[in-house]
CSV table of C-alpha atoms and ligand atoms in Angstrom, one decimal:
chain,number,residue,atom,x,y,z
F,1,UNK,CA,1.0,42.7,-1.1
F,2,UNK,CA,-0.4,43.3,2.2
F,3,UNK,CA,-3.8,42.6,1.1
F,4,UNK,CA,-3.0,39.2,-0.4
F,5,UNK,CA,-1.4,38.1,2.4
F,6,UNK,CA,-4.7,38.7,4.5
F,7,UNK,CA,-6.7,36.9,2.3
F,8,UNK,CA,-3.7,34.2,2.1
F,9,UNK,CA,-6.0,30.6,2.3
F,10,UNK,CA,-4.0,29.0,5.7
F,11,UNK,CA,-5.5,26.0,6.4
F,12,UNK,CA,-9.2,24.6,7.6
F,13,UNK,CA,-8.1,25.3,11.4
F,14,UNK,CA,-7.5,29.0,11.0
F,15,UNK,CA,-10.9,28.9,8.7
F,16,UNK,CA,-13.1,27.2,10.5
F,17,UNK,CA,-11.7,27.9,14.2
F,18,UNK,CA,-14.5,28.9,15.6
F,19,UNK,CA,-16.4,25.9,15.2
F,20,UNK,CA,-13.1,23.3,16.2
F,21,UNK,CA,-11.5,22.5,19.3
F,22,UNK,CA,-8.6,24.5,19.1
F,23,UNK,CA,-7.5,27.4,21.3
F,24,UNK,CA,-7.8,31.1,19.9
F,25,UNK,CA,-4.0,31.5,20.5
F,26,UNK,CA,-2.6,27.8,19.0
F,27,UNK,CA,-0.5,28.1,16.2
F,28,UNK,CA,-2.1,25.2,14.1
F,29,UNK,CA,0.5,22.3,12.5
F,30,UNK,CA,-0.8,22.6,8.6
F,31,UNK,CA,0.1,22.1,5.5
F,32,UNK,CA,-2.7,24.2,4.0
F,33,UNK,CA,-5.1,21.4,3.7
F,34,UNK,CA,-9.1,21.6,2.4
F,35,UNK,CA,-10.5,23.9,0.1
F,36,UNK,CA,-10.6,21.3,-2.3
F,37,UNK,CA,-12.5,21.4,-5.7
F,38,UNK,CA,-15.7,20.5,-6.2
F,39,UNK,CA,-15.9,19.4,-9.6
F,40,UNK,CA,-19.0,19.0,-11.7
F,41,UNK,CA,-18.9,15.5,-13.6
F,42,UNK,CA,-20.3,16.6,-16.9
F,43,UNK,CA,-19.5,13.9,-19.1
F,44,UNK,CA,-20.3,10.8,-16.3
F,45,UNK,CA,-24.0,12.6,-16.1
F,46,UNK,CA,-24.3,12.8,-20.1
F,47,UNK,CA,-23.0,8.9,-20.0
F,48,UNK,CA,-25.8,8.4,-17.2
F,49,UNK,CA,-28.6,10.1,-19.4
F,50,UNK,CA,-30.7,11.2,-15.9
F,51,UNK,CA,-31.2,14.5,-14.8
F,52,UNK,CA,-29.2,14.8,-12.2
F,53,UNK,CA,-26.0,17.0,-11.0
F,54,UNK,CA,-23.1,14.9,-10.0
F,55,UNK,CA,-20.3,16.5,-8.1
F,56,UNK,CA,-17.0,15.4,-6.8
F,57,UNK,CA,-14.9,17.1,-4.0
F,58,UNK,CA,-12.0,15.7,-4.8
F,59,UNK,CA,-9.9,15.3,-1.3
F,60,UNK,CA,-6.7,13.3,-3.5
F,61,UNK,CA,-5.8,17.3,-3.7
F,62,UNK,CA,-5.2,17.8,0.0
F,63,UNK,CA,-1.4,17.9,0.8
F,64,UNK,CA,-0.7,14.3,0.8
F,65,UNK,CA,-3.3,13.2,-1.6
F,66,UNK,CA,-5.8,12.4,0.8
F,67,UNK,CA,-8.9,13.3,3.1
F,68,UNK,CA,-6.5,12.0,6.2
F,69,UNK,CA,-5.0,15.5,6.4
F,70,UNK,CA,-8.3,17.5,7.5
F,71,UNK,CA,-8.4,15.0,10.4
F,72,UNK,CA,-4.8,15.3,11.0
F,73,UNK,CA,-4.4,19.3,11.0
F,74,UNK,CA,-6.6,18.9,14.2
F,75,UNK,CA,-5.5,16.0,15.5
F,76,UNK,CA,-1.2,16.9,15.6
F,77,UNK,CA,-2.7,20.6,16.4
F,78,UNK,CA,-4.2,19.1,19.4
F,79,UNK,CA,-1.3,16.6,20.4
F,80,UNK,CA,1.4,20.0,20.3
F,81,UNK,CA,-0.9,21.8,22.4
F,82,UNK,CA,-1.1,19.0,24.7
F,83,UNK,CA,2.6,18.1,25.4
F,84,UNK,CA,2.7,15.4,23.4
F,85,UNK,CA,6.4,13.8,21.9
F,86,UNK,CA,5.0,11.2,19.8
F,87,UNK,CA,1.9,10.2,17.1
F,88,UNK,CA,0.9,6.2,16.8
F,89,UNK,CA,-1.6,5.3,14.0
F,90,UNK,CA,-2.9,1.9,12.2
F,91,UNK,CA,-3.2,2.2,8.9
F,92,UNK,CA,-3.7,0.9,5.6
F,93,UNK,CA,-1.9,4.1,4.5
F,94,UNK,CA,-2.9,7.3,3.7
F,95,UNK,CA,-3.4,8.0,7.6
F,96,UNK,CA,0.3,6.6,8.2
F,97,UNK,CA,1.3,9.1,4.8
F,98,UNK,CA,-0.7,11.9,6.6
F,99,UNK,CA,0.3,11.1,9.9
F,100,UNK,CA,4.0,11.0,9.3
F,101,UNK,CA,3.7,14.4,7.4
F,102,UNK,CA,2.0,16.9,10.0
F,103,UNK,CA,4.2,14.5,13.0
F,104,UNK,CA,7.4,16.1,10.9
F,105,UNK,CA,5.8,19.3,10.7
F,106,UNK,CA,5.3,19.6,14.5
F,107,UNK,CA,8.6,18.1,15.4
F,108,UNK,CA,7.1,15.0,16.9
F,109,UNK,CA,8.1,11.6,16.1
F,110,UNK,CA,5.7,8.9,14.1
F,111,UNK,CA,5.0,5.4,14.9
F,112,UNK,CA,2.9,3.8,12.0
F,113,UNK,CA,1.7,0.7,12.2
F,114,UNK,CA,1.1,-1.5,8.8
F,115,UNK,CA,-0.4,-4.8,7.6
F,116,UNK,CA,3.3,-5.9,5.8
F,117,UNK,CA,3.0,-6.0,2.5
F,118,UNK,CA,-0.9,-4.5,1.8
F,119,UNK,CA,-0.2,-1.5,1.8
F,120,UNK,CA,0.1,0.9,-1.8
F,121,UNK,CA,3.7,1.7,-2.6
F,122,UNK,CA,3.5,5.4,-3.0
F,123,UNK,CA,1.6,5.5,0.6
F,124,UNK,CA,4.7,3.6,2.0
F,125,UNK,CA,7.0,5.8,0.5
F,126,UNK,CA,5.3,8.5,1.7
F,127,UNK,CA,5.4,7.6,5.4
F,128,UNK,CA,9.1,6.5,4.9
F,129,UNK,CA,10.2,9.8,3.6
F,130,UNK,CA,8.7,11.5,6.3
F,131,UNK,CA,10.7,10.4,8.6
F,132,UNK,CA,8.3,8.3,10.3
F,133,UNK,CA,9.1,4.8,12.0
F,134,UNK,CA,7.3,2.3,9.5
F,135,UNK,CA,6.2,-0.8,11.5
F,136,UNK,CA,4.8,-3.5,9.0
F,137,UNK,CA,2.7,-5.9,11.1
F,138,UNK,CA,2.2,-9.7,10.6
F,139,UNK,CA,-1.6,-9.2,10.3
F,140,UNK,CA,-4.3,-7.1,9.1
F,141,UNK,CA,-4.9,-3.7,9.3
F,142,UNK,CA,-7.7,-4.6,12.2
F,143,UNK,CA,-5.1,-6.6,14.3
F,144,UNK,CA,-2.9,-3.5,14.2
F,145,UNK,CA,-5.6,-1.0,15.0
F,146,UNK,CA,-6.4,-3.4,17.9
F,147,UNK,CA,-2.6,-3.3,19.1
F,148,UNK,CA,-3.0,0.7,18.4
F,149,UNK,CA,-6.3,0.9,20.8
F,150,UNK,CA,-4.5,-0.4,23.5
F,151,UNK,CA,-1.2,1.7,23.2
F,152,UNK,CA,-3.5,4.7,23.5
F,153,UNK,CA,-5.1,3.7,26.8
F,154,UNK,CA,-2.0,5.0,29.3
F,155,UNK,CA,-0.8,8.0,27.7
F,156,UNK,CA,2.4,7.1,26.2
F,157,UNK,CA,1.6,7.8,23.0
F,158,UNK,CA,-1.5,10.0,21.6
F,159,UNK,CA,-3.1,8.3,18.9
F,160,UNK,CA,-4.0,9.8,15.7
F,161,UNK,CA,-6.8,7.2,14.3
F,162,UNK,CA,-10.3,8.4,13.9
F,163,UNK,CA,-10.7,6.8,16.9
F,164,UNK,CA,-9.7,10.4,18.5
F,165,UNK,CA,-12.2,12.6,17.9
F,166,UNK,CA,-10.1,15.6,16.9
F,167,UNK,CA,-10.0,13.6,13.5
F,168,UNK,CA,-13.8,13.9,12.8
F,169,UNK,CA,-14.0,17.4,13.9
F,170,UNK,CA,-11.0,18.2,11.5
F,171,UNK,CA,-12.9,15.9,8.5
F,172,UNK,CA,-16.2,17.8,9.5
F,173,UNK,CA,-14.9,20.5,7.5
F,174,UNK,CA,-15.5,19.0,4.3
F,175,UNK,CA,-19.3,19.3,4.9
F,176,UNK,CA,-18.9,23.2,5.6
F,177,UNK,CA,-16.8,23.8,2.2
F,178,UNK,CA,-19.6,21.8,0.1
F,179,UNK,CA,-22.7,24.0,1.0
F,180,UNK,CA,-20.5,26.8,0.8
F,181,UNK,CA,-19.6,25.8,-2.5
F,182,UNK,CA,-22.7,24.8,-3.9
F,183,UNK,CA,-24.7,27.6,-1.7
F,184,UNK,CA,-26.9,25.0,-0.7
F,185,UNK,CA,-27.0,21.2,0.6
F,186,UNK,CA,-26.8,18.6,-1.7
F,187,UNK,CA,-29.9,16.1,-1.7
F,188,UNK,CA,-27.0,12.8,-1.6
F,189,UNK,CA,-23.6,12.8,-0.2
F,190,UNK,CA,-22.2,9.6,-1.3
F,191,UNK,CA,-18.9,8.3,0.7
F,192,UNK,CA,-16.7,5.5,0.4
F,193,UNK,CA,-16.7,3.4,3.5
F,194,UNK,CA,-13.6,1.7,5.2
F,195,UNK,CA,-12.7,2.4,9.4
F,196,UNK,CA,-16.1,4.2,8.5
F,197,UNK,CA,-14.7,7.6,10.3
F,198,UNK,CA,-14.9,9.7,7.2
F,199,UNK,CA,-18.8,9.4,6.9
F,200,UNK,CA,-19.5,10.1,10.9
F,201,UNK,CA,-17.4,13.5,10.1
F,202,UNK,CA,-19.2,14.2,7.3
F,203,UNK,CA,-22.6,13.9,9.0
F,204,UNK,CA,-21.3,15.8,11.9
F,205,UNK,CA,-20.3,18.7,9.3
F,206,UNK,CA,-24.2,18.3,8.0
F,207,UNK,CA,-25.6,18.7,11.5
F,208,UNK,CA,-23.7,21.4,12.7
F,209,UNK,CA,-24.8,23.6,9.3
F,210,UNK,CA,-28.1,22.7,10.8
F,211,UNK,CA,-29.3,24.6,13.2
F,212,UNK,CA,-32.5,23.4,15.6
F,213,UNK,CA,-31.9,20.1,13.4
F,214,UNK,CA,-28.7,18.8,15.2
F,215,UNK,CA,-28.3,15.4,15.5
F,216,UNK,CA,-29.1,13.4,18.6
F,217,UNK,CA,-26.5,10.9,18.3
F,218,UNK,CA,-23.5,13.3,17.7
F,219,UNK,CA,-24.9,16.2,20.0
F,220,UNK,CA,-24.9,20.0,19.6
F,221,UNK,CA,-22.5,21.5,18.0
F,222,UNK,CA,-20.1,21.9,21.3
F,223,UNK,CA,-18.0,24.9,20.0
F,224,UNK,CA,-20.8,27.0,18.1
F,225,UNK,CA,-24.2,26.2,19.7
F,226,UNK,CA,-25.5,28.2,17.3
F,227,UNK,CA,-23.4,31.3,18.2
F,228,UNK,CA,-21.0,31.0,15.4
F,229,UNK,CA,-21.8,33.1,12.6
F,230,UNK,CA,-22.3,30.4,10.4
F,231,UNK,CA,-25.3,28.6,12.0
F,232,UNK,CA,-27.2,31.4,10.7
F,233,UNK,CA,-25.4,31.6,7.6
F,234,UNK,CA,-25.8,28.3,6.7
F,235,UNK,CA,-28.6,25.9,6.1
F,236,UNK,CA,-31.3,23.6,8.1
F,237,UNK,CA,-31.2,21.5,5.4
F,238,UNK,CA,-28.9,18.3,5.8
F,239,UNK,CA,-28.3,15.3,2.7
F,240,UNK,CA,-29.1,11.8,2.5
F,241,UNK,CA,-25.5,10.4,3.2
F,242,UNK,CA,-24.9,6.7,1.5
F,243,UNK,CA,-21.9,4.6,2.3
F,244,UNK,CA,-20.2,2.0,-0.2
F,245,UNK,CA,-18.1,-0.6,0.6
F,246,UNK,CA,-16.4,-3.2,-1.6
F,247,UNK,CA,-18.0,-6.2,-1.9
F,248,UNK,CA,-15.1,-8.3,-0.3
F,249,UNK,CA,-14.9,-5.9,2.5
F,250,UNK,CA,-18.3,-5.2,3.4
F,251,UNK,CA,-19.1,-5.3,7.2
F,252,UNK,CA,-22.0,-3.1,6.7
F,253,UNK,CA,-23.8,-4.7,4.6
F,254,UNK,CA,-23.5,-8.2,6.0
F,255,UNK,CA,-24.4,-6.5,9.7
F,256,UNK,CA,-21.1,-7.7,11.6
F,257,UNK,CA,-17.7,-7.8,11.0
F,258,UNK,CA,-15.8,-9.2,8.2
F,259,UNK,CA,-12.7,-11.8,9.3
F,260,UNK,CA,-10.8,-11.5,6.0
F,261,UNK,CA,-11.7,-8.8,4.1
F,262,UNK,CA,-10.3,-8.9,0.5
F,263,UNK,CA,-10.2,-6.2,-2.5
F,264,UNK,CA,-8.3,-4.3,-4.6
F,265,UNK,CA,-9.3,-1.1,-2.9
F,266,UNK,CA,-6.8,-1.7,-0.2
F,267,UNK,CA,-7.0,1.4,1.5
F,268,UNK,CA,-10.4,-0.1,2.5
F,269,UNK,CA,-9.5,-3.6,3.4
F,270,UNK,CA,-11.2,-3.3,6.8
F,271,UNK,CA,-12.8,-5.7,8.2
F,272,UNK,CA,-14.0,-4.3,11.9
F,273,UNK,CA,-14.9,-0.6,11.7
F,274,UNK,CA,-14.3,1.5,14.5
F,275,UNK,CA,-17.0,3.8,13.7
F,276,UNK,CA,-19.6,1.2,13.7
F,277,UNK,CA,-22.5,2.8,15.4
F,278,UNK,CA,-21.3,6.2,14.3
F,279,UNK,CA,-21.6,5.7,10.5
F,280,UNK,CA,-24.9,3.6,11.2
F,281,UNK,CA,-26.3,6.3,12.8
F,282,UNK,CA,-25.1,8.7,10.1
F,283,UNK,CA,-27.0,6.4,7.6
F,284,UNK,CA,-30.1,6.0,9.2
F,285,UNK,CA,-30.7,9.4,10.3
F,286,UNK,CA,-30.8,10.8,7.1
F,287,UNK,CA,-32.5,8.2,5.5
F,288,UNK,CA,-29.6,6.7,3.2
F,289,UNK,CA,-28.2,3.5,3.0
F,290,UNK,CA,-25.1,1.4,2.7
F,291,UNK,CA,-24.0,-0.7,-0.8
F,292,UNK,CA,-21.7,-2.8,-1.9
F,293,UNK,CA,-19.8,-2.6,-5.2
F,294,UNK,CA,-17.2,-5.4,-6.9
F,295,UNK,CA,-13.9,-4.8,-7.6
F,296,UNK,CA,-14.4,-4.8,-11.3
F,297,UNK,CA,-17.2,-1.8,-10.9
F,298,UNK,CA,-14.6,0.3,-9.1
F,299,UNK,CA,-12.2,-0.2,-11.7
F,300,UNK,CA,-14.3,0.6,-14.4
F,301,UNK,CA,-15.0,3.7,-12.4
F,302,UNK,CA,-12.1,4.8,-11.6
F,303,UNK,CA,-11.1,4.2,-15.4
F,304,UNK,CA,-14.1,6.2,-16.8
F,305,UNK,CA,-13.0,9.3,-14.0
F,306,UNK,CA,-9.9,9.0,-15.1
F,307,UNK,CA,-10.7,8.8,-19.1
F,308,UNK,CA,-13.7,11.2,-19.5
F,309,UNK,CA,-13.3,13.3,-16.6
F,310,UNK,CA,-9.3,13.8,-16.3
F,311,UNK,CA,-9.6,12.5,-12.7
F,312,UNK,CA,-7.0,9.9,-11.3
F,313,UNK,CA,-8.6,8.9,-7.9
F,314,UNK,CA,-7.3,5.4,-5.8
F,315,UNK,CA,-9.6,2.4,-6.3
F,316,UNK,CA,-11.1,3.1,-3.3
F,317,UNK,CA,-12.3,6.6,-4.3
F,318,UNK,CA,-13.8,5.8,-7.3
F,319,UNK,CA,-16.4,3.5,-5.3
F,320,UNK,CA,-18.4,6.5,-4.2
F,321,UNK,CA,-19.0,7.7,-7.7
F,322,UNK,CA,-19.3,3.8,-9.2
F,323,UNK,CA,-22.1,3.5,-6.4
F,324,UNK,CA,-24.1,6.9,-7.2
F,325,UNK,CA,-24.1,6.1,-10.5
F,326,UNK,CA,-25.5,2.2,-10.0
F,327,UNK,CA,-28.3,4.3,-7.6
F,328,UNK,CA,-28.8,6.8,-10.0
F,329,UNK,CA,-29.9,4.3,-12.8
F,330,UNK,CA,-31.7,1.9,-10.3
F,331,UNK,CA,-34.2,5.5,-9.5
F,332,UNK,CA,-33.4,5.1,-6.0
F,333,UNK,CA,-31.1,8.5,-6.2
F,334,UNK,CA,-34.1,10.0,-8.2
F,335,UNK,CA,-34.2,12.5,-11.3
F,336,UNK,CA,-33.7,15.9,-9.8
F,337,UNK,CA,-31.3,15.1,-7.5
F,338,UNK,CA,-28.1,17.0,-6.7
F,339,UNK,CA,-25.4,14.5,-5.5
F,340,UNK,CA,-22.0,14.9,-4.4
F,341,UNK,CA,-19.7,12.3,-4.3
F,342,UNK,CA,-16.4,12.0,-1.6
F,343,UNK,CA,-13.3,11.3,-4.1
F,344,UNK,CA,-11.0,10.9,-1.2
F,345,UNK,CA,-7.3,10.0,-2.3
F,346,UNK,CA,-5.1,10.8,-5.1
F,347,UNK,CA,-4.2,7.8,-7.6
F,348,UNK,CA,-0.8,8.4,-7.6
F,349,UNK,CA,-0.7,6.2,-4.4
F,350,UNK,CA,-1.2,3.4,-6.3
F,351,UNK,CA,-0.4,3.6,-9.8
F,352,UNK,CA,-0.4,-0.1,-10.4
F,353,UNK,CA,-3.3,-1.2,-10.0
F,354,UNK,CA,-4.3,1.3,-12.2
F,355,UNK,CA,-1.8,0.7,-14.5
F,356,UNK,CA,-2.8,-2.8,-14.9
F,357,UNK,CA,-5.8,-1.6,-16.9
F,358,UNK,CA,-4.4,0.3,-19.6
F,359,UNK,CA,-2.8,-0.4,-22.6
F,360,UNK,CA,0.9,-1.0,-22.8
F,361,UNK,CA,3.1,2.5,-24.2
F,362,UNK,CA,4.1,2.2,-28.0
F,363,UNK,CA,7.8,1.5,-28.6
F,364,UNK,CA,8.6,4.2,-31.4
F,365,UNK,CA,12.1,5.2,-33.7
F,366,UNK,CA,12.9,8.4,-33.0
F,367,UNK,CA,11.4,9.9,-36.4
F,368,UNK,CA,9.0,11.9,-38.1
F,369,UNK,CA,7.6,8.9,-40.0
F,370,UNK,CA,7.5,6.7,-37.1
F,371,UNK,CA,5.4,8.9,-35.0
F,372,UNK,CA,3.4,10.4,-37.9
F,373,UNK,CA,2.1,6.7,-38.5
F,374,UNK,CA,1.0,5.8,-35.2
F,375,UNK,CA,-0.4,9.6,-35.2
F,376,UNK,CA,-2.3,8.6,-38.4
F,377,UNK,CA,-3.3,5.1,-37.3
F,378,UNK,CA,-5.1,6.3,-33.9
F,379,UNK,CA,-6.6,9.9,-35.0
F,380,UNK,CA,-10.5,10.0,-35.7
J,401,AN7,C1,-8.6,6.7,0.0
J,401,AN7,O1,-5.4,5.1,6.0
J,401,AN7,O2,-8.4,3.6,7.0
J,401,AN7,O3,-14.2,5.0,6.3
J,401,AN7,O4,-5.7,3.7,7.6
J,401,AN7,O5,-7.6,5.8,2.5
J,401,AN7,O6,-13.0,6.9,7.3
J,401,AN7,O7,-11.9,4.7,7.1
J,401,AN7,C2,-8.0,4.8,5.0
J,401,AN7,C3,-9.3,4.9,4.6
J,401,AN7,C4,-11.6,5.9,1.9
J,401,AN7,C5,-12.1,5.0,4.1
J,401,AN7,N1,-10.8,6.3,0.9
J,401,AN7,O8,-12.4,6.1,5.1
J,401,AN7,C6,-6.2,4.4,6.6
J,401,AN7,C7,-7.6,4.2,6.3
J,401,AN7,C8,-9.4,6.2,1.1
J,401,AN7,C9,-8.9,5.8,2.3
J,401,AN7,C10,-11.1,5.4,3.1
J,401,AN7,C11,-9.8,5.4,3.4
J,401,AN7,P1,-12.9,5.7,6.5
């Protein structure tokens, strides 16, 4: 028993400590996030017909169905060990569900901010149940994340956007379990795009496996500089990293921000990234790009994940895998290629939308015939 409870998996902080901003001797505030599959997408390649290897790292298996919680192990971490008695965050809602979670775990008290009525139920519920106070803004999620940016500046409350950068070092992570996973870096890391935080962390994960190859925009790694036993460990070798954004909401691709950004993908209805240079930076570097995919391609996508693949990912996590595919039959993600795609929240958030796609349960008698002939009708 004693054994097992060494080896017990406890979170990315107590992992990955060594290379985070967290003191030796802080207890972290976690719920066990990361260490999240990496799936291999057998059937979406055989339906592609290209040689290439298509991953997913599925991040909807994190605690509260979403990538928000590696960022936010580090970030309420940080806030305890700084005094703090309250968390504020903008949302479109899985930061406000992740948020409200580690705030309850660490005894401090939530303040999520909303656009009213545009944000998916189960995300909602999920803040609400946690306990944290649930304000629904007349506005859009970047007229509350402006509101939020202010708060911040005098101390009263610490902010847990990625904004802070304790956020991207805890969403770093993801980068570090990939290569470990695959013993190796993949050529493409394809990443949905909203606030445009996620793919900064990523890249900053990249860089620090990198070492002599560290990235001039996000620095040396400030914790390891190449002391920490994985910069040996790991590889000098860092992916092409592409970004997609829905078409409605697409900031990146038009080169300035959007006023009303509109999709069904509302966890990325953001129309002024805070990330901005951060993610362009990311893109460039490595030698990617950004792209923009319709609402009807992500819901295709996330049908086909869910279909052939047994995943059920949010609209807005199926647009990294839509977009690798439309690259990998353009040739532009070429034939040889391995290519992991971010599938970063759960689709139990938002069941309807999903819902909306699929045929309509068949009202049965409770009998042997009844069932046998719809059975009989439907079998091949
Ligand atoms: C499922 O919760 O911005 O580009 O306030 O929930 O780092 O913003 C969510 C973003 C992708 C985009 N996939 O990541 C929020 C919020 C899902 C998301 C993104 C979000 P970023």
């Amino acid at each position: 028993m004693k054994a097992r409870a060494a080896n017990r998996y406890t979170g990315l902080v107590d992992k990955y400590r060594d290379r985070l901003p967290i003191g030796q001797d802080t207890a972290a505030v976690t719920l066990c996030e990361g260490d999240t599959p990496l799936v291999r997408l057998d059937r979406v390649e055989r339906e592609l017909g290209r040689d290439v290897k298509l991953y997913a790292k599925l991040e909807g298996q994190n605690p509260t169905g979403s990538f928000k919680d590696r960022g936010m192990t580090v970030a309420v971490t940080r806030a305890v060990e700084e005094g703090a008695r309250a968390v504020v965050c903008a949302s479109t809602g899985n930061t406000a569900a992740s948020a409200a979670a580690y705030a309850a775990r660490a005894g401090l008290t939530a303040f999520v901010l909303v656009p009213a009525d545009k944000v998916a139920p189960g995300k909602l519920a999920q803040a609400m149940v946690h306990g944290a106070v649930v304000l629904a803004v007349a506005g859009s999620f970047d007229d509350a994340m402006a509101v939020v940016k202010t708060l911040g500046e005098d101390g009263t409350v610490t902010v847990v956007n990625s904004i802070s950068p304790f956020r991207l070092q805890g969403q770093k992570t993801v980068a570090f379990e990939v290569i470990e996973e695959l013993g190796r870096t993949p050529d493409y890391h394809c990443v949905p795009v909203g606030n445009a935080g996620n793919i900064a962390a990523h890249w900053i994960g990249y860089s620090e496996c990198c070492p002599g190859r560290r990235s001039r925009v996000t620095g040396a790694c400030a914790f390891c500089q190449g002391r920490c036993p994985y910069a040996t460990r790991l590889t000098d070798e860092r992916p092409v990293m592409v970004g997609y954004q829905a078409a409605g909401a697409a900031p990146f691709l038009r080169g300035h921000p959007v006023k009303q950004p509109e999709t069904v993908a509302s966890a990325i209805r953001i129309g002024d990234p805070q990330s901005w240079d951060f993610a362009w930076s990311a893109v460039k570097e490595s030698g990617g790009w950004f792209e923009e995919l319709t609402d009807e391609d992500l819901l295709a996508t996330q049908r086909l994940l869910a279909t052939r693949e047994g995943i059920f990912c949010e609209p807005a996590s199926a647009i990294s895998v839509a977009g690798a595919m439309r690259d990998v039959r353009s040739g532009r993600i070429p034939e040889g290629s391995i290519v992991v795609c971010t599938v970063t929240g759960h689709g139990l958030k938002d069941p309807e939308s999903a819902v909306r796609q699929c045929p309509e349960p068949i009202a049965v008698e409770a009998s042997e015939d009844a069932v046998r002939a719809v059975i009989l009708d439907r079998i091949r």
